[in-house]
PDB file of C-alpha atoms in Angstrom:
ATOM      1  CA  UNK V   1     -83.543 -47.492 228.566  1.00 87.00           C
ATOM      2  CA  UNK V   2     -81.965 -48.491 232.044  1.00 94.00           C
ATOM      3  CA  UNK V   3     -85.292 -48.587 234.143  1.00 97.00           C
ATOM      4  CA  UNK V   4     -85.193 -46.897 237.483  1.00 97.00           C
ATOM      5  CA  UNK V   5     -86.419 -48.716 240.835  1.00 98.00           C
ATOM      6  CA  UNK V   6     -87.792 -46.854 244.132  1.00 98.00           C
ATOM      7  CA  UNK V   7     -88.350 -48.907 247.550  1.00 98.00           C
ATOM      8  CA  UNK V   8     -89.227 -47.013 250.475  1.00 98.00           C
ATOM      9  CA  UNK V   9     -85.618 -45.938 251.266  1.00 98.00           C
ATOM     10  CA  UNK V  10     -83.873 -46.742 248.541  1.00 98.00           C
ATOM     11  CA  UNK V  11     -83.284 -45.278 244.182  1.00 98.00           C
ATOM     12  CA  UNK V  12     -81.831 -47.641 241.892  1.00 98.00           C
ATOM     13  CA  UNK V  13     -81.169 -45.535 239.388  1.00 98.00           C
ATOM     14  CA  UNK V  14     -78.502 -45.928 235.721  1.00 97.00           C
ATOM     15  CA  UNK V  15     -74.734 -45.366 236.920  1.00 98.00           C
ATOM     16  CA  UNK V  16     -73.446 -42.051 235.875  1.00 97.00           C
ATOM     17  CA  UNK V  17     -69.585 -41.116 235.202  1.00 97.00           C
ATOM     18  CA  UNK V  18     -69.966 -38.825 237.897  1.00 97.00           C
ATOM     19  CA  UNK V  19     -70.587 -41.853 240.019  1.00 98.00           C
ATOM     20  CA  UNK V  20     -66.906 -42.999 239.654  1.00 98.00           C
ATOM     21  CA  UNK V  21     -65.593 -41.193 242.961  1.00 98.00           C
ATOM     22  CA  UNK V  22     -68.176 -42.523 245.018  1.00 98.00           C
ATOM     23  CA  UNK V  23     -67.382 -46.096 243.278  1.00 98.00           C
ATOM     24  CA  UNK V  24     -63.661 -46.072 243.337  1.00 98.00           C
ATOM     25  CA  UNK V  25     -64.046 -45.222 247.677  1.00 98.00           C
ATOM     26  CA  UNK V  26     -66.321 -47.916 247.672  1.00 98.00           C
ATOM     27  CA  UNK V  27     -64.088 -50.551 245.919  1.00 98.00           C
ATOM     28  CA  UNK V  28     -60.842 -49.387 247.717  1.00 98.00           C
ATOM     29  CA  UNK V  29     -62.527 -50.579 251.171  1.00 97.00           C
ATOM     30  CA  UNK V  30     -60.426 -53.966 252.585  1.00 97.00           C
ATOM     31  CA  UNK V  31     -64.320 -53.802 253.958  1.00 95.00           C
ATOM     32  CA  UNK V  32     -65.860 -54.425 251.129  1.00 97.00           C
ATOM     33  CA  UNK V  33     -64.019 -56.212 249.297  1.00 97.00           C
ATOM     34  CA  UNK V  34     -62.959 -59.081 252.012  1.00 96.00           C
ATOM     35  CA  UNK V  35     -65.442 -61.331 250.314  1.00 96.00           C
ATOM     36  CA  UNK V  36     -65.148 -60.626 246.599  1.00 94.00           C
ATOM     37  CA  UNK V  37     -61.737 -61.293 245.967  1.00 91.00           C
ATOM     38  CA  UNK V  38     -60.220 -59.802 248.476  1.00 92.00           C
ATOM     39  CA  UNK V  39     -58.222 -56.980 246.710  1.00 96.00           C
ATOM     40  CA  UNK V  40     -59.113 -53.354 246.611  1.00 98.00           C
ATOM     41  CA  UNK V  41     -59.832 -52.372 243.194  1.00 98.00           C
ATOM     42  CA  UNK V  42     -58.067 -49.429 241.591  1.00 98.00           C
ATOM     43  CA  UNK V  43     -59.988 -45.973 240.363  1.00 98.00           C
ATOM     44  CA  UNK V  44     -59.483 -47.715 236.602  1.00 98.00           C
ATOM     45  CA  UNK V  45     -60.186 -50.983 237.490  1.00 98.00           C
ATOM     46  CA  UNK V  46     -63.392 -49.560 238.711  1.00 98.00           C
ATOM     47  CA  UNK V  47     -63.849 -47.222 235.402  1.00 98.00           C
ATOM     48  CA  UNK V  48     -64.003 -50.345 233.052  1.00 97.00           C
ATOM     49  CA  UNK V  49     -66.259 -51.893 236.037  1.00 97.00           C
ATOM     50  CA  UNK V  50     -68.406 -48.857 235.254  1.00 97.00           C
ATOM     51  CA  UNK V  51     -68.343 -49.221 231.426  1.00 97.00           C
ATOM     52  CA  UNK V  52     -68.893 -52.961 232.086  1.00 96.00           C
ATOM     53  CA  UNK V  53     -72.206 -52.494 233.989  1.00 96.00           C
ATOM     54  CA  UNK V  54     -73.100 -49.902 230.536  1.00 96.00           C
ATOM     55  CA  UNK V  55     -72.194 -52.662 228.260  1.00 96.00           C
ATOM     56  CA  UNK V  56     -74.515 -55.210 230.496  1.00 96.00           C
ATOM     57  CA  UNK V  57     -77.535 -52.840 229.702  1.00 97.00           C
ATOM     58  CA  UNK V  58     -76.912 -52.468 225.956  1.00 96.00           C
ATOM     59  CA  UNK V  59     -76.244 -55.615 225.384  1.00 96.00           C
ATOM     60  CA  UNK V  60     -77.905 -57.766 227.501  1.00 97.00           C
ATOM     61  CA  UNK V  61     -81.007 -55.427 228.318  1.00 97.00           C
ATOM     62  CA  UNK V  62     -80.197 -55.762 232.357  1.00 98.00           C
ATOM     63  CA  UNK V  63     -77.397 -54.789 234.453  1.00 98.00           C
ATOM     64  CA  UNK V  64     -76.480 -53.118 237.696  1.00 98.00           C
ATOM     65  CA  UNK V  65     -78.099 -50.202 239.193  1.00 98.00           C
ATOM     66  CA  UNK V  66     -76.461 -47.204 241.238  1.00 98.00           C
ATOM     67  CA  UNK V  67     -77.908 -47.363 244.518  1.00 98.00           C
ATOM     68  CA  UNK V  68     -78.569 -44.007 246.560  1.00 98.00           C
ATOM     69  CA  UNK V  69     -80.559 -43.590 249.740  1.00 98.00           C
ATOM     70  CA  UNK V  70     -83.845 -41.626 249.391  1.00 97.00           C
ATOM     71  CA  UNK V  71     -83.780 -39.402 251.735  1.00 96.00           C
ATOM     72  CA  UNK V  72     -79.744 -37.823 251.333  1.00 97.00           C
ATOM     73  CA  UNK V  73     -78.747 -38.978 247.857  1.00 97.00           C
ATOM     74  CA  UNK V  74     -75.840 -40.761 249.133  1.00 97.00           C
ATOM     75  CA  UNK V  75     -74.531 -42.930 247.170  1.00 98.00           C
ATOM     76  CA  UNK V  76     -74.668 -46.544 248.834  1.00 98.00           C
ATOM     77  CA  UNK V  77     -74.292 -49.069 246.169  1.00 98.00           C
ATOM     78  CA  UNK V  78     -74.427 -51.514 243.575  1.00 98.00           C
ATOM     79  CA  UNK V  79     -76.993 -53.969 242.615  1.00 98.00           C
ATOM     80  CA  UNK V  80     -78.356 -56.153 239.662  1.00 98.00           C
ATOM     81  CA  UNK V  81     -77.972 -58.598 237.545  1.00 98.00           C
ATOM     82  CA  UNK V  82     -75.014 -59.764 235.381  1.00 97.00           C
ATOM     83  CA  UNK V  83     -73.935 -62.272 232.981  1.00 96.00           C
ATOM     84  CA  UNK V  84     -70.522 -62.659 233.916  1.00 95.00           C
ATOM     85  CA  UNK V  85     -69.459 -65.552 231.925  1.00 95.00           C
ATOM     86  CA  UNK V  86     -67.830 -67.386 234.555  1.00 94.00           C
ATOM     87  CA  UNK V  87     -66.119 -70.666 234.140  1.00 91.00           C
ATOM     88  CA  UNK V  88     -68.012 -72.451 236.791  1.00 93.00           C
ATOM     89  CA  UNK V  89     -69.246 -76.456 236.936  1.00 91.00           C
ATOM     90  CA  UNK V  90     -71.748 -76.612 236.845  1.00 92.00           C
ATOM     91  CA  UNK V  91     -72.223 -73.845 233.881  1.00 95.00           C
ATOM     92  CA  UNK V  92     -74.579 -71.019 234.786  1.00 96.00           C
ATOM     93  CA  UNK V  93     -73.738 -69.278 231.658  1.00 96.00           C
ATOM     94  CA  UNK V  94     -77.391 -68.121 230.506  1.00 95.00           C
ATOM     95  CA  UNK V  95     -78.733 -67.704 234.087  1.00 96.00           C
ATOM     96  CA  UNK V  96     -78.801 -64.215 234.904  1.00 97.00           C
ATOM     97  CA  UNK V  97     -76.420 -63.494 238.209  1.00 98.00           C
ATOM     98  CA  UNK V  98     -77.784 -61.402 240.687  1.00 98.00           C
ATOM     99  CA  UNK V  99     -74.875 -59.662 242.985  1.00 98.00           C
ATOM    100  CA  UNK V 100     -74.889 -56.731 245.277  1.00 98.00           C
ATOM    101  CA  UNK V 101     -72.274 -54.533 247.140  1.00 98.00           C
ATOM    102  CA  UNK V 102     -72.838 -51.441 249.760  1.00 98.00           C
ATOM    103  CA  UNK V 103     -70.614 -49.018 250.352  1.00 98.00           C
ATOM    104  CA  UNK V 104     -69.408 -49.195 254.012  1.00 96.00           C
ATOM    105  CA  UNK V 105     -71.706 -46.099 255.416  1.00 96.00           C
ATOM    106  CA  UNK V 106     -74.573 -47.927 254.312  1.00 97.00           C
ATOM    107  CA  UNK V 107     -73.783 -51.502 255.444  1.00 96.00           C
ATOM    108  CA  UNK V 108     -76.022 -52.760 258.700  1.00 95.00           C
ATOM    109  CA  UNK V 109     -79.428 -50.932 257.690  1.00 97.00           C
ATOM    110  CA  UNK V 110     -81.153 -53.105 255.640  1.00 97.00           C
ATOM    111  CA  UNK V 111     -80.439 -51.638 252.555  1.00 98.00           C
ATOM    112  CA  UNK V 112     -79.305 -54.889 250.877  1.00 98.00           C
ATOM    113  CA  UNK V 113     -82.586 -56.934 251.725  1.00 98.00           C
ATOM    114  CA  UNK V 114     -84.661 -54.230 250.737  1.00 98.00           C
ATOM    115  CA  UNK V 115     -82.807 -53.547 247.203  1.00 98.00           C
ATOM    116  CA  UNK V 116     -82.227 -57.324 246.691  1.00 98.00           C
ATOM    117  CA  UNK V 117     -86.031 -57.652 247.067  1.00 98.00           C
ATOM    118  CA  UNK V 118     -86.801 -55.094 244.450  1.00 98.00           C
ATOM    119  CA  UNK V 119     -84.337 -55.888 242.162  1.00 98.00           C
ATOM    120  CA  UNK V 120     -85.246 -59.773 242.095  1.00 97.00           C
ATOM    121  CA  UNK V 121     -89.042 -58.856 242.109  1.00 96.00           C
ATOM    122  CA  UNK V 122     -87.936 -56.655 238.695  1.00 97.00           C
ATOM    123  CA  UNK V 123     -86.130 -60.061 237.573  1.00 96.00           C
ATOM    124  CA  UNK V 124     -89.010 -61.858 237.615  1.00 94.00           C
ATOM    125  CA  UNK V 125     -91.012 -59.766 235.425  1.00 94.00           C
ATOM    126  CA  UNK V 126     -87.784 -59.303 232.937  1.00 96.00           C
ATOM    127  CA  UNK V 127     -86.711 -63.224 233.008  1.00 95.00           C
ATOM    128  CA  UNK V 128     -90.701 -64.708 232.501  1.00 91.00           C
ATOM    129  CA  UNK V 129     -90.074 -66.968 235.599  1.00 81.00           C
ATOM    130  CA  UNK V 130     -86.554 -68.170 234.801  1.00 92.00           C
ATOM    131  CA  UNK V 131     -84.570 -68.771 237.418  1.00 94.00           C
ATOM    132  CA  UNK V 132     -81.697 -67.012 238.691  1.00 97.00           C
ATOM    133  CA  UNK V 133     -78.741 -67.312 240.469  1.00 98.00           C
ATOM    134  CA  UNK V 134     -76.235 -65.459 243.270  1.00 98.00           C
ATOM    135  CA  UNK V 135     -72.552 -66.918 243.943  1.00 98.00           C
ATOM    136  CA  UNK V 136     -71.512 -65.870 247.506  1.00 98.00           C
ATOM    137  CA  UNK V 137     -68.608 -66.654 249.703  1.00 97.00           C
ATOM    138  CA  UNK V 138     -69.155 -68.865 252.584  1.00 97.00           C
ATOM    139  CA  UNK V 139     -67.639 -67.055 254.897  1.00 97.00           C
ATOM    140  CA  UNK V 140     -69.753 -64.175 253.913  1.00 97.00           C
ATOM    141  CA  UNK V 141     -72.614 -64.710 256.390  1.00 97.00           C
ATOM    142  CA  UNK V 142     -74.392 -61.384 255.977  1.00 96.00           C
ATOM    143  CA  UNK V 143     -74.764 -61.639 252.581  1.00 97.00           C
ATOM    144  CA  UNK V 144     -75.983 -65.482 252.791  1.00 98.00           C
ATOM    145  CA  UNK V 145     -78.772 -63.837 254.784  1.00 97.00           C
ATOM    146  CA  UNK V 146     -79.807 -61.686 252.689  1.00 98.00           C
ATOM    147  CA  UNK V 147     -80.098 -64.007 249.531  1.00 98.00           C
ATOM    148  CA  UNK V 148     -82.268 -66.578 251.992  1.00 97.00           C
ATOM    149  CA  UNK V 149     -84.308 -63.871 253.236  1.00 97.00           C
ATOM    150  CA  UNK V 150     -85.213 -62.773 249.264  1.00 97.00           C
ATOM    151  CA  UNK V 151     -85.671 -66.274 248.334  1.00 96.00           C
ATOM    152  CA  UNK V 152     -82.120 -67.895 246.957  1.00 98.00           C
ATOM    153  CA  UNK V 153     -81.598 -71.597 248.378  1.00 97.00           C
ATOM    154  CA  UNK V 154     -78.134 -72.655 248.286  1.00 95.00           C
ATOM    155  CA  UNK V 155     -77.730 -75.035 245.300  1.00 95.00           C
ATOM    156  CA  UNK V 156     -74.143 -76.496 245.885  1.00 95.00           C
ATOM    157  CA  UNK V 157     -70.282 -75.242 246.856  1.00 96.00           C
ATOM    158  CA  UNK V 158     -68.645 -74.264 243.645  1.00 97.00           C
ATOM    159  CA  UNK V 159     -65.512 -73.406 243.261  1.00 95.00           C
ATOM    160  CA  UNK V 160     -64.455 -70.315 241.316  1.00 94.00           C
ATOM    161  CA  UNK V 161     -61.408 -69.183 241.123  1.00 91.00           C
ATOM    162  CA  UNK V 162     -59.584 -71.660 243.058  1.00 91.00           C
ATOM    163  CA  UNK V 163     -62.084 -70.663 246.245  1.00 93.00           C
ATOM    164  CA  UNK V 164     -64.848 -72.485 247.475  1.00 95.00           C
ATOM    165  CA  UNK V 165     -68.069 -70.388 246.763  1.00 97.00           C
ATOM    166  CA  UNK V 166     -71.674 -71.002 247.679  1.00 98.00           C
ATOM    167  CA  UNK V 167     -74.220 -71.241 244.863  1.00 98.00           C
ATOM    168  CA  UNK V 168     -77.459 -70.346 245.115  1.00 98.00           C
ATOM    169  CA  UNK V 169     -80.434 -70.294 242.866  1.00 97.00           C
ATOM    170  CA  UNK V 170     -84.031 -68.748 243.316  1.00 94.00           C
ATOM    171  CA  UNK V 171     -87.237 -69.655 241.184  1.00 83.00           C
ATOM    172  CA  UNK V 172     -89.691 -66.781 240.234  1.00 68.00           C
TER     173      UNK V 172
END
């Protein structure tokens, strides 16, 4: 069971398939994805993106969350936690991987800092205390914000995928 999360704005709620067109806009944005690789994702790569975030749930017990604002429904992002299975030095492999992305109508509002919150705050009870972990891109000075301002502390630069990345880590 994929729990559901309410803030004052915001419903994190299970991703749906009916989700996908709102996803696939999302990921085709040059917007978004400037800092996470750079390269619009297609409507399949986004599908198995979709199933990915399923698989997460069932077999991990957490995943990412469909975010929607409150107060219209609209769809404006994605949030949780992942086990990716990067190839990273130092290894996080066993540290769960908090990430977020918000669809471009919803960027500037807060939205991230308040979902971030709840989501980590929902980590903490899941993980016992364990910490956790967000990778980031440097350049990527909005999101940097919002991971200090819910508690990650930049760790060390990694780099991942032949590109610098900040690591940061946050204990419950």
């Amino acid at each position: 069971m994929i729990p559901r999360i309410e803030t004052d704005r915001l419903i994190l709620r299970p991703h749906r398939p009916a989700d996908l067109d709102d996803c696939a806009a999302m990921w085709a944005s040059p917007e978004v994805v400037k800092y996470i690789g750079g390269k619009p994702f297609s409507r399949e790569e986004v599908w198995s993106r979709m199933l990915r975030y399923a698989g997460h749930w069932e077999w991990m017990g957490f995943g990412f969350w469909a975010m929607e604002e409150k107060s219209s429904g609209a769809f404006a992002g994605e949030m949780g936690f992942a086990e990716f299975q990067r190839d990273l030095k130092p290894s996080i492999l066993g540290i769960p991987e908090i990430g977020w992305v918000l669809a471009t109508q919803a960027q500037g509002r807060g939205y991230a800092t308040e979902g971030v919150r709840a989501v980590a705050a929902w980590g903490d009870q899941k993980f016992q205390g364990a910490r956790t972990v967000c990778l980031i891109d440097p350049e990527n000075r909005a999101s940097l914000r919002v991971a200090e301002k819910c508690g990650y502390a930049q760790v060390r630069q990694v780099t991942y995928n032949s590109h610098a990345m900040c690591l940061l880590e946050r204990a419950a």
